[in-house]
Amino acid sequence: MDMTGTSRRHTLECMIWAGAGILWTMKGGVPRSALIGSADAAEASFSFVQISDSHLGFAKPPNPDPAETLQEAIALIGRHRGNAGLLIHTGDVSHLSRASQFDDAAQIIGTTGLETHYVPGEHDVLADDGRGFFERFDKAGPRGWYSFDTAGIHFIGLNNVQDMHAGGMGNLGTEQLAWLRGDLAGRSASQPIVVFAHIPLWTIYPQWGWGTDDSAQALSLLGRFGSVTVLNGHIHQVMQKVEGNIAFHTARSTAFPQPAPGTAPAPGPIRDVPPGKLRSLLGVTAVSHVEGRSALALVDTTLDARIG
């Protein structure tokens, strides 16, 4: 049972949402999301877009051409991004950490014209300790953790894939946690915070490594802030929860879906997707905030959606 008395199974069922295209906006320190292309999205004073798990280089069922579906995701963003000011990629840009995969992804994503920020996924650091990723996506810095401010929001990119422990759980490590403590020191508790990393910062299914083993230490540093939004990828499906002042959200992949927690022998691509159904399982996340709105509402749109 969880803290509210709800069974774990019921909680997981409630967290699984169909689709993947959210426009999040931030105003007055409160995050809110709306269907891309909706009136709420159009009202936003600032918004940004999240994509995740492009896996360029993957060439098996159910998607032998993830570059094509990434292009479709970018086209969706182009049509319905509203006033989005930047784009965040939460890792696994590539499937095999090859330079050509990084270059192809950068070229496709670059067509948005949006300032883009990346954090690495475990597939991005398979070779040379991630050197190719960090050289190609230099905004991630030499270690993969960094921060920046835009429109009054403090963004924090974290790297939880390079010191993964046995069992595959993500790990931040003492050096990064010390950096995070210093980064947050002296900041006003009223400043909205957006944290983004590849592996979820909340434990979804430890048997599959779907969590970060020292995330509690990071989250404790964020506890004093009034509005914290945590964005992750890795699990290729949308799950969400709100815990106190922290809203957690995982994004779908633009490449292939994975099974719901515990419904398969192991994580990995769902290969037997029925013909014509793949794009209903892929998508993008967009983030925006509308003045005067206080509720956090998540609405997802898949690549096969037709929006106004």
Short mmCIF file of C-alpha atoms in Angstrom, two decimals:
data_model
loop_
_atom_site.label_atom_id
_atom_site.label_comp_id
_atom_site.label_asym_id
_atom_site.label_seq_id
_atom_site.Cartn_x
_atom_site.Cartn_y
_atom_site.Cartn_z
CA MET A 1 0.00 0.00 0.00
CA ASP A 2 1.16 3.57 -0.65
CA MET A 3 0.79 6.54 1.72
CA THR A 4 -2.81 7.21 0.64
CA GLY A 5 -3.89 3.62 1.14
CA THR A 6 -4.14 2.94 -2.58
CA SER A 7 -2.77 -0.39 -3.73
CA ARG A 8 0.43 -0.35 -5.76
CA ARG A 9 -1.27 -2.05 -8.73
CA HIS A 10 -4.09 0.50 -8.78
CA THR A 11 -1.59 3.34 -8.52
CA LEU A 12 0.34 2.03 -11.52
CA GLU A 13 -2.86 1.60 -13.51
CA CYS A 14 -3.88 5.18 -12.79
CA MET A 15 -0.47 6.50 -13.83
CA ILE A 16 -0.50 4.91 -17.28
CA TRP A 17 -1.94 7.33 -19.83
CA ALA A 18 -2.44 6.83 -23.54
CA GLY A 19 -0.76 9.25 -25.93
CA ALA A 20 2.19 11.58 -25.69
CA GLY A 21 1.96 15.21 -26.70
CA ILE A 22 1.70 17.75 -23.92
CA LEU A 23 2.32 21.47 -24.03
CA TRP A 24 3.49 22.50 -20.58
CA THR A 25 3.41 26.17 -19.62
CA MET A 26 4.81 27.94 -16.59
CA LYS A 27 3.38 31.14 -15.11
CA GLY A 28 3.55 32.36 -11.57
CA GLY A 29 5.58 29.33 -10.57
CA VAL A 30 2.87 26.77 -11.24
CA PRO A 31 3.20 24.17 -14.03
CA ARG A 32 0.22 23.32 -16.19
CA SER A 33 -0.18 21.31 -19.33
CA ALA A 34 -2.61 21.38 -22.22
CA LEU A 35 -3.32 19.52 -25.42
CA ILE A 36 -0.98 20.79 -28.11
CA GLY A 37 -2.88 23.21 -30.30
CA SER A 38 -5.60 23.87 -27.71
CA ALA A 39 -6.84 27.23 -26.48
CA ASP A 40 -4.97 26.77 -23.19
CA ALA A 41 -1.74 26.22 -25.09
CA ALA A 42 -2.37 29.33 -27.16
CA GLU A 43 -2.74 31.41 -23.96
CA ALA A 44 0.65 30.41 -22.61
CA SER A 45 3.22 33.12 -21.98
CA PHE A 46 6.07 30.61 -22.08
CA SER A 47 6.25 27.00 -23.14
CA PHE A 48 8.78 24.36 -24.02
CA VAL A 49 8.80 20.93 -25.61
CA GLN A 50 10.17 17.60 -24.40
CA ILE A 51 11.09 14.65 -26.60
CA SER A 52 12.79 11.47 -25.50
CA ASP A 53 14.25 8.13 -26.52
CA SER A 54 14.75 8.70 -30.24
CA HIS A 55 17.03 5.63 -30.50
CA LEU A 56 18.41 6.49 -33.92
CA GLY A 57 20.19 3.37 -35.16
CA PHE A 58 17.55 0.95 -33.87
CA ALA A 59 16.50 -1.17 -36.86
CA LYS A 60 14.19 -3.92 -35.63
CA PRO A 61 10.45 -4.38 -35.12
CA PRO A 62 8.30 -2.60 -34.34
CA ASN A 63 10.15 0.37 -35.91
CA PRO A 64 12.96 -0.27 -38.38
CA ASP A 65 13.23 3.48 -39.15
CA PRO A 66 13.13 5.59 -35.95
CA ALA A 67 14.53 8.56 -37.89
CA GLU A 68 11.22 8.73 -39.75
CA THR A 69 9.13 8.77 -36.59
CA LEU A 70 11.47 11.36 -35.05
CA GLN A 71 10.85 13.52 -38.12
CA GLU A 72 7.11 13.07 -37.62
CA ALA A 73 7.44 14.12 -33.97
CA ILE A 74 9.39 17.22 -34.99
CA ALA A 75 6.76 18.02 -37.61
CA LEU A 76 4.05 17.76 -34.93
CA ILE A 77 5.98 20.19 -32.77
CA GLY A 78 6.37 22.56 -35.70
CA ARG A 79 2.64 22.62 -36.35
CA HIS A 80 1.42 22.95 -32.78
CA ARG A 81 4.22 24.30 -30.63
CA GLY A 82 2.54 27.64 -29.90
CA ASN A 83 5.06 30.03 -28.42
CA ALA A 84 7.50 27.33 -27.28
CA GLY A 85 10.83 28.85 -26.36
CA LEU A 86 13.05 25.79 -26.17
CA LEU A 87 13.22 22.02 -26.55
CA ILE A 88 14.51 19.41 -24.10
CA HIS A 89 15.65 15.91 -25.06
CA THR A 90 15.71 13.51 -22.10
CA GLY A 91 18.16 10.99 -23.47
CA ASP A 92 18.77 7.96 -25.65
CA VAL A 93 19.22 10.17 -28.67
CA SER A 94 21.07 7.24 -30.23
CA HIS A 95 20.82 3.48 -29.95
CA LEU A 96 24.52 2.59 -30.25
CA SER A 97 26.37 5.84 -29.41
CA ARG A 98 27.61 6.27 -32.97
CA ALA A 99 28.61 9.68 -34.31
CA SER A 100 26.37 9.29 -37.36
CA GLN A 101 23.36 8.66 -35.11
CA PHE A 102 24.08 11.78 -33.06
CA ASP A 103 24.56 13.83 -36.21
CA ASP A 104 21.35 12.58 -37.82
CA ALA A 105 19.36 13.35 -34.68
CA ALA A 106 20.83 16.83 -34.37
CA GLN A 107 20.01 17.56 -37.99
CA ILE A 108 16.39 16.43 -37.65
CA ILE A 109 15.80 18.13 -34.31
CA GLY A 110 17.51 21.29 -35.53
CA THR A 111 14.73 21.90 -38.03
CA THR A 112 12.51 23.12 -35.17
CA GLY A 113 14.66 26.22 -34.83
CA LEU A 114 14.31 25.89 -31.06
CA GLU A 115 17.17 26.20 -28.60
CA THR A 116 17.71 22.58 -27.56
CA HIS A 117 19.08 21.07 -24.35
CA TYR A 118 20.06 17.42 -23.89
CA VAL A 119 20.86 14.98 -21.12
CA PRO A 120 22.34 11.55 -21.88
CA GLY A 121 20.59 8.21 -21.81
CA GLU A 122 22.44 4.96 -21.19
CA HIS A 123 22.47 4.27 -24.95
CA ASP A 124 24.31 7.57 -25.49
CA VAL A 125 27.27 6.62 -23.30
CA LEU A 126 28.02 3.10 -24.56
CA ALA A 127 31.28 4.17 -26.23
CA ASP A 128 34.23 6.09 -24.78
CA ASP A 129 32.30 7.01 -21.64
CA GLY A 130 29.93 9.17 -23.65
CA ARG A 131 32.56 11.38 -25.23
CA GLY A 132 30.78 11.43 -28.60
CA PHE A 133 27.52 12.55 -27.00
CA PHE A 134 29.10 15.28 -24.91
CA GLU A 135 31.14 16.63 -27.81
CA ARG A 136 28.11 16.72 -30.11
CA PHE A 137 25.66 18.18 -27.57
CA ASP A 138 27.90 20.59 -25.74
CA LYS A 139 25.08 22.31 -23.84
CA ALA A 140 25.08 19.19 -21.67
CA GLY A 141 28.56 20.11 -20.46
CA PRO A 142 31.45 17.70 -19.98
CA ARG A 143 29.70 15.70 -17.24
CA GLY A 144 26.08 15.84 -18.33
CA TRP A 145 24.73 17.94 -15.48
CA TYR A 146 24.12 21.67 -15.72
CA SER A 147 21.52 24.38 -15.16
CA PHE A 148 20.20 27.49 -16.84
CA ASP A 149 17.47 30.08 -16.38
CA THR A 150 14.79 31.04 -18.89
CA ALA A 151 11.67 33.14 -18.41
CA GLY A 152 12.12 33.07 -14.63
CA ILE A 153 12.30 29.26 -14.53
CA HIS A 154 15.38 27.44 -13.27
CA PHE A 155 16.11 24.36 -15.40
CA ILE A 156 18.37 21.58 -14.08
CA GLY A 157 19.66 18.80 -16.32
CA LEU A 158 20.97 15.75 -14.48
CA ASN A 159 22.99 12.71 -15.56
CA ASN A 160 21.90 9.46 -13.88
CA VAL A 161 23.16 6.96 -16.48
CA GLN A 162 26.95 6.86 -16.14
CA ASP A 163 27.26 5.37 -12.68
CA MET A 164 24.45 2.86 -12.85
CA HIS A 165 24.57 0.16 -10.21
CA ALA A 166 23.85 -3.54 -10.52
CA GLY A 167 20.28 -4.12 -11.58
CA GLY A 168 20.22 -1.07 -13.81
CA MET A 169 18.97 1.54 -11.36
CA GLY A 170 20.06 5.06 -12.20
CA ASN A 171 22.54 6.84 -9.99
CA LEU A 172 23.52 10.48 -9.51
CA GLY A 173 26.55 10.09 -7.26
CA THR A 174 28.02 12.23 -4.52
CA GLU A 175 29.77 14.72 -6.81
CA GLN A 176 26.60 15.55 -8.74
CA LEU A 177 24.51 15.76 -5.58
CA ALA A 178 27.04 18.19 -4.08
CA TRP A 179 26.84 20.27 -7.27
CA LEU A 180 23.03 20.26 -7.06
CA ARG A 181 23.11 21.46 -3.47
CA GLY A 182 25.33 24.38 -4.46
CA ASP A 183 23.25 25.16 -7.54
CA LEU A 184 20.08 25.50 -5.47
CA ALA A 185 21.66 27.37 -2.56
CA GLY A 186 20.43 30.93 -2.23
CA ARG A 187 17.60 30.57 -4.73
CA SER A 188 14.19 31.83 -3.76
CA ALA A 189 11.73 29.11 -2.80
CA SER A 190 9.18 30.81 -5.05
CA GLN A 191 11.22 30.26 -8.21
CA PRO A 192 9.75 27.45 -10.35
CA ILE A 193 12.14 24.56 -10.94
CA VAL A 194 12.16 22.10 -13.84
CA VAL A 195 14.43 19.07 -13.46
CA PHE A 196 15.08 16.75 -16.39
CA ALA A 197 17.04 13.50 -16.53
CA HIS A 198 16.82 10.24 -18.45
CA ILE A 199 15.95 7.60 -15.83
CA PRO A 200 12.97 8.48 -13.62
CA LEU A 201 13.80 10.17 -10.33
CA TRP A 202 11.02 8.22 -8.63
CA THR A 203 10.97 4.47 -8.26
CA ILE A 204 8.51 2.98 -10.73
CA TYR A 205 9.69 -0.63 -10.99
CA PRO A 206 13.05 -1.46 -9.40
CA GLN A 207 13.03 -5.01 -10.80
CA TRP A 208 13.63 -3.42 -14.22
CA GLY A 209 15.89 -0.64 -12.98
CA TRP A 210 13.14 1.94 -13.47
CA GLY A 211 14.24 4.38 -10.81
CA THR A 212 17.28 6.20 -9.41
CA ASP A 213 18.74 4.75 -6.26
CA ASP A 214 19.88 8.05 -4.70
CA SER A 215 17.03 10.20 -6.00
CA ALA A 216 15.68 10.78 -2.48
CA GLN A 217 18.74 12.89 -1.72
CA ALA A 218 18.14 15.05 -4.78
CA LEU A 219 14.44 15.40 -4.08
CA SER A 220 15.11 16.44 -0.49
CA LEU A 221 17.09 19.40 -1.83
CA LEU A 222 14.07 20.41 -3.92
CA GLY A 223 11.55 20.12 -1.11
CA ARG A 224 11.61 23.79 -0.10
CA PHE A 225 10.59 25.04 -3.55
CA GLY A 226 6.93 25.74 -4.17
CA SER A 227 6.80 24.39 -7.73
CA VAL A 228 9.01 21.57 -9.00
CA THR A 229 8.40 19.62 -12.20
CA VAL A 230 10.51 16.52 -12.90
CA LEU A 231 10.66 15.23 -16.49
CA ASN A 232 12.14 11.87 -17.47
CA GLY A 233 12.19 9.35 -20.30
CA HIS A 234 13.68 5.83 -20.37
CA ILE A 235 10.48 3.80 -19.87
CA HIS A 236 8.87 4.79 -23.21
CA GLN A 237 5.41 5.40 -21.73
CA VAL A 238 3.61 8.13 -19.88
CA MET A 239 3.34 7.87 -16.13
CA GLN A 240 2.77 10.65 -13.66
CA LYS A 241 2.39 11.34 -9.99
CA VAL A 242 2.36 14.34 -7.67
CA GLU A 243 4.12 14.12 -4.33
CA GLY A 244 3.79 17.26 -2.26
CA ASN A 245 5.07 20.15 -4.35
CA ILE A 246 6.81 17.91 -6.92
CA ALA A 247 5.08 16.77 -10.10
CA PHE A 248 6.70 13.80 -11.89
CA HIS A 249 6.13 12.95 -15.53
CA THR A 250 7.70 10.43 -17.90
CA ALA A 251 7.50 10.81 -21.68
CA ARG A 252 6.85 8.37 -24.45
CA SER A 253 9.55 7.50 -26.94
CA THR A 254 9.61 8.68 -30.55
CA ALA A 255 10.95 5.21 -31.53
CA PHE A 256 9.13 2.28 -29.89
CA PRO A 257 6.96 1.44 -26.87
CA GLN A 258 7.93 -0.67 -23.86
CA PRO A 259 5.62 -2.85 -21.76
CA ALA A 260 3.89 -1.62 -18.63
CA PRO A 261 5.81 -2.47 -15.45
CA GLY A 262 5.81 -6.17 -14.66
CA THR A 263 3.71 -7.19 -17.67
CA ALA A 264 6.59 -8.86 -19.53
CA PRO A 265 9.61 -10.96 -18.52
CA ALA A 266 11.89 -7.95 -19.03
CA PRO A 267 11.85 -4.39 -20.38
CA GLY A 268 12.52 -3.80 -24.05
CA PRO A 269 10.78 -2.96 -27.31
CA ILE A 270 7.26 -4.30 -27.77
CA ARG A 271 7.87 -6.04 -31.09
CA ASP A 272 4.38 -7.35 -31.89
CA VAL A 273 2.67 -3.98 -32.34
CA PRO A 274 -0.32 -4.48 -34.69
CA PRO A 275 0.06 -2.97 -38.17
CA GLY A 276 -0.86 0.70 -38.24
CA LYS A 277 -0.78 1.05 -34.43
CA LEU A 278 2.83 2.11 -33.83
CA ARG A 279 2.24 5.84 -34.10
CA SER A 280 -0.55 5.66 -31.55
CA LEU A 281 2.13 4.62 -29.03
CA LEU A 282 4.70 7.32 -29.83
CA GLY A 283 4.73 11.07 -29.36
CA VAL A 284 6.15 14.23 -27.82
CA THR A 285 5.59 16.18 -24.63
CA ALA A 286 5.19 19.92 -24.58
CA VAL A 287 5.10 22.04 -21.45
CA SER A 288 3.38 25.34 -20.80
CA HIS A 289 1.76 27.41 -18.08
CA VAL A 290 -1.30 29.62 -18.32
CA GLU A 291 -1.76 32.69 -16.09
CA GLY A 292 -4.23 32.14 -13.27
CA ARG A 293 -4.33 28.36 -13.60
CA SER A 294 -3.14 26.39 -10.60
CA ALA A 295 -4.03 22.77 -11.39
CA LEU A 296 -1.59 20.39 -13.03
CA ALA A 297 -3.40 18.55 -15.83
CA LEU A 298 -1.68 16.10 -18.17
CA VAL A 299 -3.14 15.45 -21.61
CA ASP A 300 -1.18 13.40 -24.14
CA THR A 301 -1.31 13.36 -27.93
CA THR A 302 0.23 10.64 -30.08
CA LEU A 303 1.93 10.94 -33.46
CA ASP A 304 -1.19 9.74 -35.22
CA ALA A 305 -3.37 12.44 -33.63
CA ARG A 306 -5.14 15.05 -35.72
CA ILE A 307 -5.33 18.33 -33.87
CA GLY A 308 -7.35 21.31 -35.00
#
